[in-house]
mmCIF file of C-alpha atoms in Angstrom:
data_model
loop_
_atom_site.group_PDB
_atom_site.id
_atom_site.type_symbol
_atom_site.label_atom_id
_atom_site.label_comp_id
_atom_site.label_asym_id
_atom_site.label_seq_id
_atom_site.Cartn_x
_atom_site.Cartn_y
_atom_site.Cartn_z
ATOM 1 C CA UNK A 1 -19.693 -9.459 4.377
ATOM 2 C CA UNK A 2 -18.648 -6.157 4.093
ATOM 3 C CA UNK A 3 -17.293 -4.353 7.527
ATOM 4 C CA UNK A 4 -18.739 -0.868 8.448
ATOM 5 C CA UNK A 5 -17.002 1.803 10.760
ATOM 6 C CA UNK A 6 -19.663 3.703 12.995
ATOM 7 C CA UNK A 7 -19.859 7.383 12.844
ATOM 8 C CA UNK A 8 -20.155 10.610 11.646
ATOM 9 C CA UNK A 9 -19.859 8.841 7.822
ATOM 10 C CA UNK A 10 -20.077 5.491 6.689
ATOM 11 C CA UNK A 11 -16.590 4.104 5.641
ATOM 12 C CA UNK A 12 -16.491 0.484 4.025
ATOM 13 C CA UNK A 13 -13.368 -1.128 4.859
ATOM 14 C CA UNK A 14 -12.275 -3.126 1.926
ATOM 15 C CA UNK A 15 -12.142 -6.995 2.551
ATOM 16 C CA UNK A 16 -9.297 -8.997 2.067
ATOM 17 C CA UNK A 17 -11.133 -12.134 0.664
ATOM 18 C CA UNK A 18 -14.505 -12.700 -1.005
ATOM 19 C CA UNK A 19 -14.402 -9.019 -2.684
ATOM 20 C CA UNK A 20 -14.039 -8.232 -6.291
ATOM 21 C CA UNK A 21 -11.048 -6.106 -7.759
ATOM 22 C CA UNK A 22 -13.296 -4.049 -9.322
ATOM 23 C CA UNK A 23 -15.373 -3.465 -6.110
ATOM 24 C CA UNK A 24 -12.064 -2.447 -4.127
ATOM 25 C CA UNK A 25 -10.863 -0.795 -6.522
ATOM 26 C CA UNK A 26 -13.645 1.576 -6.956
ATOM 27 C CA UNK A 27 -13.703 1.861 -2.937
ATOM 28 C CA UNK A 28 -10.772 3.023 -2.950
ATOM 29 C CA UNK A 29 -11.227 6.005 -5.245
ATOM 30 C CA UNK A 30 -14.620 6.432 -4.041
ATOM 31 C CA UNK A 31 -14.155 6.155 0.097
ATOM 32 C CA UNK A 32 -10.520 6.709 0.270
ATOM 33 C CA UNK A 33 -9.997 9.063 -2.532
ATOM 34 C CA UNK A 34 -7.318 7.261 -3.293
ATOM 35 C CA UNK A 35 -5.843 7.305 -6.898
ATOM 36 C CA UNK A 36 -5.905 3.937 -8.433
ATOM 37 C CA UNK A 37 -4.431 2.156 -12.166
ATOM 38 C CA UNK A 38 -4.979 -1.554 -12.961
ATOM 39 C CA UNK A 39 -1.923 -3.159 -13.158
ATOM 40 C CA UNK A 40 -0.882 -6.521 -14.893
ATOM 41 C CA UNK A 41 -2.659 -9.850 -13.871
ATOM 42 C CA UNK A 42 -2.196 -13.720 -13.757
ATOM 43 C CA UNK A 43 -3.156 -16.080 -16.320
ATOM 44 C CA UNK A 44 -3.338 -19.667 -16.122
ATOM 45 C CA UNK A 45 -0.317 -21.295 -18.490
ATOM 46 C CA UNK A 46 0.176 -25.500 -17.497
ATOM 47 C CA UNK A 47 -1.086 -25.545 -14.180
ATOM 48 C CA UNK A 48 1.039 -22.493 -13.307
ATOM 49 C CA UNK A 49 0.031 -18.846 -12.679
ATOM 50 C CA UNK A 50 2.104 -16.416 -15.097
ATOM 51 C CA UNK A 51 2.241 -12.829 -15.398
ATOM 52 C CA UNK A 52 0.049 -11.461 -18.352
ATOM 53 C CA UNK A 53 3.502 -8.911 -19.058
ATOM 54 C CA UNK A 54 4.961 -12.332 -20.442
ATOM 55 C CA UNK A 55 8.308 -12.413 -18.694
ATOM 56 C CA UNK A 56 8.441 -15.743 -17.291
ATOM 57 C CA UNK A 57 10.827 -14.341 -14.867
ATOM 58 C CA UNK A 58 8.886 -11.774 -13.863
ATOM 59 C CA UNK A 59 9.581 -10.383 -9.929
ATOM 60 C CA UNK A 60 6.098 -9.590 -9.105
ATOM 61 C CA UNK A 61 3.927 -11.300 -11.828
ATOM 62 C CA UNK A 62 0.673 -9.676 -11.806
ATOM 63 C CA UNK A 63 1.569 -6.928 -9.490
ATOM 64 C CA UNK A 64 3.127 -4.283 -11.629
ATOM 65 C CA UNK A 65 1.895 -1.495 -14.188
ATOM 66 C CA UNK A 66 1.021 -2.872 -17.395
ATOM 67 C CA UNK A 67 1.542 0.294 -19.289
ATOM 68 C CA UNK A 68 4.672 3.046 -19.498
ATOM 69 C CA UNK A 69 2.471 5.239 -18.810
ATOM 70 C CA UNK A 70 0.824 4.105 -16.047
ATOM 71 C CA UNK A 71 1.139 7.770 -14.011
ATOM 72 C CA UNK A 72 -1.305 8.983 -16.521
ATOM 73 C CA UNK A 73 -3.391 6.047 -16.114
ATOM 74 C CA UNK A 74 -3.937 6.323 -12.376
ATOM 75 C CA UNK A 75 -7.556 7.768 -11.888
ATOM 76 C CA UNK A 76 -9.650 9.229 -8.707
ATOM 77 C CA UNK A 77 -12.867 9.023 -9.930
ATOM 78 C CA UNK A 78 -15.002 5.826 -9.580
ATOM 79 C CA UNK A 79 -16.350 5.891 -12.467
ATOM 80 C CA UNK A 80 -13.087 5.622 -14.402
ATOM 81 C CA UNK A 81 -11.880 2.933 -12.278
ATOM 82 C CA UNK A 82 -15.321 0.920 -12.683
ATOM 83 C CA UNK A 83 -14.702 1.369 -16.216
ATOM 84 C CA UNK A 84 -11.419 0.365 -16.033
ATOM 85 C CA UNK A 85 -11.694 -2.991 -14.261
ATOM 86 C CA UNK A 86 -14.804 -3.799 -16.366
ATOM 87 C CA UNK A 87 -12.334 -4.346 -19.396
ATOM 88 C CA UNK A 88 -9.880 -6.242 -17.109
ATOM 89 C CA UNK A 89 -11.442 -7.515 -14.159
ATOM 90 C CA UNK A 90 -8.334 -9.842 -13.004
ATOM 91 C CA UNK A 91 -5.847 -7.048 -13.110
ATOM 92 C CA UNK A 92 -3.871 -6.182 -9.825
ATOM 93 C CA UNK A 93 -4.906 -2.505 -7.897
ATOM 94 C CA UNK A 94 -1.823 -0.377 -7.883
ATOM 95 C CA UNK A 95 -1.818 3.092 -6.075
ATOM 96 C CA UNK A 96 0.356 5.694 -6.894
ATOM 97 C CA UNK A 97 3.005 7.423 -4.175
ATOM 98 C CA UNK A 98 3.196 11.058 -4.051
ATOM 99 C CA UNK A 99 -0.389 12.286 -4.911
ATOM 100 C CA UNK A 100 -2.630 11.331 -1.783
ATOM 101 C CA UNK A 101 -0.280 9.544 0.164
ATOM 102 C CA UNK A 102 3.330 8.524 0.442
ATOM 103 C CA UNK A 103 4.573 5.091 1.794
ATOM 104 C CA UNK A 104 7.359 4.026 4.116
ATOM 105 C CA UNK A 105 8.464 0.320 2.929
ATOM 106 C CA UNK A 106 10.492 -1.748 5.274
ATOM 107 C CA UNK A 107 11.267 -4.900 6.477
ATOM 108 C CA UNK A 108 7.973 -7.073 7.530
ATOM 109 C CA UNK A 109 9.801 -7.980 10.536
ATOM 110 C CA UNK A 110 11.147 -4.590 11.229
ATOM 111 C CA UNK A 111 7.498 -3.755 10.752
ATOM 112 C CA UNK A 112 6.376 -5.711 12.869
ATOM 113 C CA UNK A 113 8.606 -4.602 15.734
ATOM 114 C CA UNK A 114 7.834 -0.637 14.860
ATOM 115 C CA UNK A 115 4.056 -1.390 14.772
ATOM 116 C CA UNK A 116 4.306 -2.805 18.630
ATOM 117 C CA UNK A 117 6.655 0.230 19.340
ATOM 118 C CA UNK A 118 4.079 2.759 17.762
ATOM 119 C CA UNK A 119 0.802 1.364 19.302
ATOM 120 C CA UNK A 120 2.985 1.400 22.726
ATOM 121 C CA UNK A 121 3.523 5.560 22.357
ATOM 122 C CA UNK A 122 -0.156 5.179 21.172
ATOM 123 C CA UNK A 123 0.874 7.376 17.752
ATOM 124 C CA UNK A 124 -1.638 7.774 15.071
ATOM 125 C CA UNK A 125 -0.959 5.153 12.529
ATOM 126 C CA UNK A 126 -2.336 5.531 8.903
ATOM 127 C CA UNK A 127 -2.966 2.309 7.232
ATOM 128 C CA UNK A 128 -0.533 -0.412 6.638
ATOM 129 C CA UNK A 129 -0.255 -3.396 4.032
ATOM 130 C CA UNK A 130 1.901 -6.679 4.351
ATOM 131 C CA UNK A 131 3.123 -7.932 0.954
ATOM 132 C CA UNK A 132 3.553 -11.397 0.242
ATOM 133 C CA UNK A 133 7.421 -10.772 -0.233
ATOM 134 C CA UNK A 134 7.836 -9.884 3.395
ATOM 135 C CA UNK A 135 7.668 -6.198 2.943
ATOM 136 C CA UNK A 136 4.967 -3.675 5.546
ATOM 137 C CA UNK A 137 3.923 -0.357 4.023
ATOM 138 C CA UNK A 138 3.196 2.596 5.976
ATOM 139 C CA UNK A 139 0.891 5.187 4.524
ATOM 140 C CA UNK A 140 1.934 8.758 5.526
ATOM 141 C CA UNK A 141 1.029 12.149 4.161
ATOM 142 C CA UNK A 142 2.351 13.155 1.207
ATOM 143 C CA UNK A 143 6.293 14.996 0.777
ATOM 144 C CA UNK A 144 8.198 11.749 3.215
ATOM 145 C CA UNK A 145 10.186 10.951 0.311
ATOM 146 C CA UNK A 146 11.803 13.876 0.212
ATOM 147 C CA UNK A 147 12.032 14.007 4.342
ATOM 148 C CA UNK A 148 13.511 10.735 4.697
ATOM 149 C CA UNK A 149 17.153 10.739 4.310
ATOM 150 C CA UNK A 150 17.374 14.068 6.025
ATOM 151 C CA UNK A 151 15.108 12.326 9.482
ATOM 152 C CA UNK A 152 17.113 9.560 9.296
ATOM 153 C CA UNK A 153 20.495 11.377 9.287
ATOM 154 C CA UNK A 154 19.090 13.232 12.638
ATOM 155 C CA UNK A 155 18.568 10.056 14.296
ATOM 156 C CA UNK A 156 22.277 9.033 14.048
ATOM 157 C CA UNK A 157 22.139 6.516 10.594
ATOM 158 C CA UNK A 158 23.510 6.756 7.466
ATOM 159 C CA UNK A 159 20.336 6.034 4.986
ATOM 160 C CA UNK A 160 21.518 3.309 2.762
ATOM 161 C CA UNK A 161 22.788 1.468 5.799
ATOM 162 C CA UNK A 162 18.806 1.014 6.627
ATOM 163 C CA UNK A 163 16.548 -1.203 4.630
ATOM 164 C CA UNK A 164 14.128 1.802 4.949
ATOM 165 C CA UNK A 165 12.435 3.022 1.525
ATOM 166 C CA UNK A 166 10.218 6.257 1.240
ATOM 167 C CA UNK A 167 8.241 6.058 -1.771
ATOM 168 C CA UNK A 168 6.497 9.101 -3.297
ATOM 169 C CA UNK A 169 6.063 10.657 -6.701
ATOM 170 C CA UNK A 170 6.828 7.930 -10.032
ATOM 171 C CA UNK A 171 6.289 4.880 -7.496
ATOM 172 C CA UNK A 172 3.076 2.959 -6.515
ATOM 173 C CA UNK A 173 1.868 -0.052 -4.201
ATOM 174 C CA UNK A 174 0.154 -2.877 -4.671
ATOM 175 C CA UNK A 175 -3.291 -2.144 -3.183
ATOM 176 C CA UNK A 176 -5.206 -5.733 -1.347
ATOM 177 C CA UNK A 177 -6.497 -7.945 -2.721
ATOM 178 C CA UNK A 178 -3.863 -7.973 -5.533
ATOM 179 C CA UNK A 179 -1.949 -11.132 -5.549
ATOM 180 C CA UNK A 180 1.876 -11.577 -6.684
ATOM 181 C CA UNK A 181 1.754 -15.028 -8.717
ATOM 182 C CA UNK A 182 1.840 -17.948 -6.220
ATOM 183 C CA UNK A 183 3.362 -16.468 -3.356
ATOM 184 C CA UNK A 184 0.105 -14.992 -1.970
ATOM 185 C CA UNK A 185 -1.926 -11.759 -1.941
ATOM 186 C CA UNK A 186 -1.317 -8.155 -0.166
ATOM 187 C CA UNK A 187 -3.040 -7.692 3.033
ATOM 188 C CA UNK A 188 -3.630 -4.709 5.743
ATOM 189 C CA UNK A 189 -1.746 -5.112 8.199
ATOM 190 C CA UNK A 190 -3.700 -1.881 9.931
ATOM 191 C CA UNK A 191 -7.262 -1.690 7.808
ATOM 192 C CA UNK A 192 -8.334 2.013 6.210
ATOM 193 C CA UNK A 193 -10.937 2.736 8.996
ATOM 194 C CA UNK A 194 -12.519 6.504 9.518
ATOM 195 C CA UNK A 195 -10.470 7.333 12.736
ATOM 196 C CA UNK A 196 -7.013 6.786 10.068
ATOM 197 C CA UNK A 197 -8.469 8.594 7.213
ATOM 198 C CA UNK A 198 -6.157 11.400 8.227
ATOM 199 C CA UNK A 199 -2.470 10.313 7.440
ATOM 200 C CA UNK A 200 0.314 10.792 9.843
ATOM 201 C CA UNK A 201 3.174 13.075 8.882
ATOM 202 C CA UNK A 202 6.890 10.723 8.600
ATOM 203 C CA UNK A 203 8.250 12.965 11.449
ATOM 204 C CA UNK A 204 5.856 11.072 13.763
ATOM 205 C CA UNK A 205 7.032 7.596 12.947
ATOM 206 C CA UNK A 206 10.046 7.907 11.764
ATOM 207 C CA UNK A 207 11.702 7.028 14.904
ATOM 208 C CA UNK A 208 10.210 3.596 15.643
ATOM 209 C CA UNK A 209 10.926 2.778 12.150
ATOM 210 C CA UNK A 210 14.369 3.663 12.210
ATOM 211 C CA UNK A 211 15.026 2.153 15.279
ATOM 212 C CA UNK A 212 13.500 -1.342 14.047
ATOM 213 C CA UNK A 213 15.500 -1.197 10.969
ATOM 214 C CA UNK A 214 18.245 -0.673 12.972
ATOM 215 C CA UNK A 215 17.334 -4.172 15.274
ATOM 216 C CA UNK A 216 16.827 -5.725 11.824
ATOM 217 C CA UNK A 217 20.245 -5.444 9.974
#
């Protein structure tokens, strides 16, 4: 079934099981506004799932862009992505960085601790995914890539001491359900409700991130 927020408008929150990709997908752009490009997928190949890019050594097999030029791809209308998904309805839901949102990837156990810290000084938290390679995404406004290093710096640490990445404009996430090979699929670790439509700015979490980070080397 399909969860509802109460209020002023209607927001579907996207499920983590039972839902098509194309269905989430065109949430996404729909609800969320979101900007959305399918991705590569997994076939079936002796008993074992493989990435449809080929590369039987693939690092995220069906969880990456299947075209170059994917950034031209990436759509916000539902329509498009409906359209989209109808040709492939197995590929992966990537979302690009730098357009609507930005994302903050770290550590899942580093986000873990910084999620405790955050709901603690009761901050506004944007949504979150957990990737099945142990990695939490923050969503945050748009421009944190470019903040980062600088907000780090301030708070005493040298940035590439810190397994903190800011990802904005040329990168993407893996949006749920999508699923890399056998290893699982992405979840929320924090659902897109209506009270987080509106994205936190980096300045406001950068601290508890850093600080986990910092627990986590």
């Amino acid at each position: 079934m399909e969860e509802t927020i109460a209020g002023t408008e209607a927001v579907h929150i996207p499920t983590q099981r039972g839902e098509s990709l194309l269905d989430t997908a065109v949430r996404y752009a729909e609800e969320r506004h979101w900007d959305v490009f399918p991705g590569t997928w997994l076939e079936a190949a002796d008993g074992v799932q493989r990435c449809s890019c080929g590369d039987p050594a693939c690092a995220a097999p069906g969880a990456h862009p299947a075209r170059a030029d994917w950034a031209t791809q990436a759509t916000g209308s539902a329509t498009v992505a409906r359209r989209m998904w109808q040709k492939q309805p197995t590929a992966s839901i990537l979302l690009p960085t730098g357009r609507t949102f930005d994302a903050i990837c770290v550590p899942e156990t580093a986000g873990f601790l910084a999620l405790a810290r955050m709901e603690r000084m009761e901050l506004m938290l944007g949504p979150v995914t957990l990737t099945p390679d142990r990695r939490m995404q923050f969503f945050v406004l748009p421009g944190a890539s470019v903040k980062v290093p600088e907000l780090v710096r301030k708070l005493g640490w040298s940035p590439s001491s810190l397994d903190l990445v800011a990802l904005g404009e040329g990168s993407y996430v893996a949006g749920p359900p999508t699923r890399f090979g056998s290893s699982g699929a992405v979840q929320w670790a924090r659902r897109p409700t209506s009270v987080n439509r509106w994205l936190p700015d980096v300045e406001e979490l950068i601290s508890p991130l850093t600080y986990a980070c910092g627990r986590d080397r």
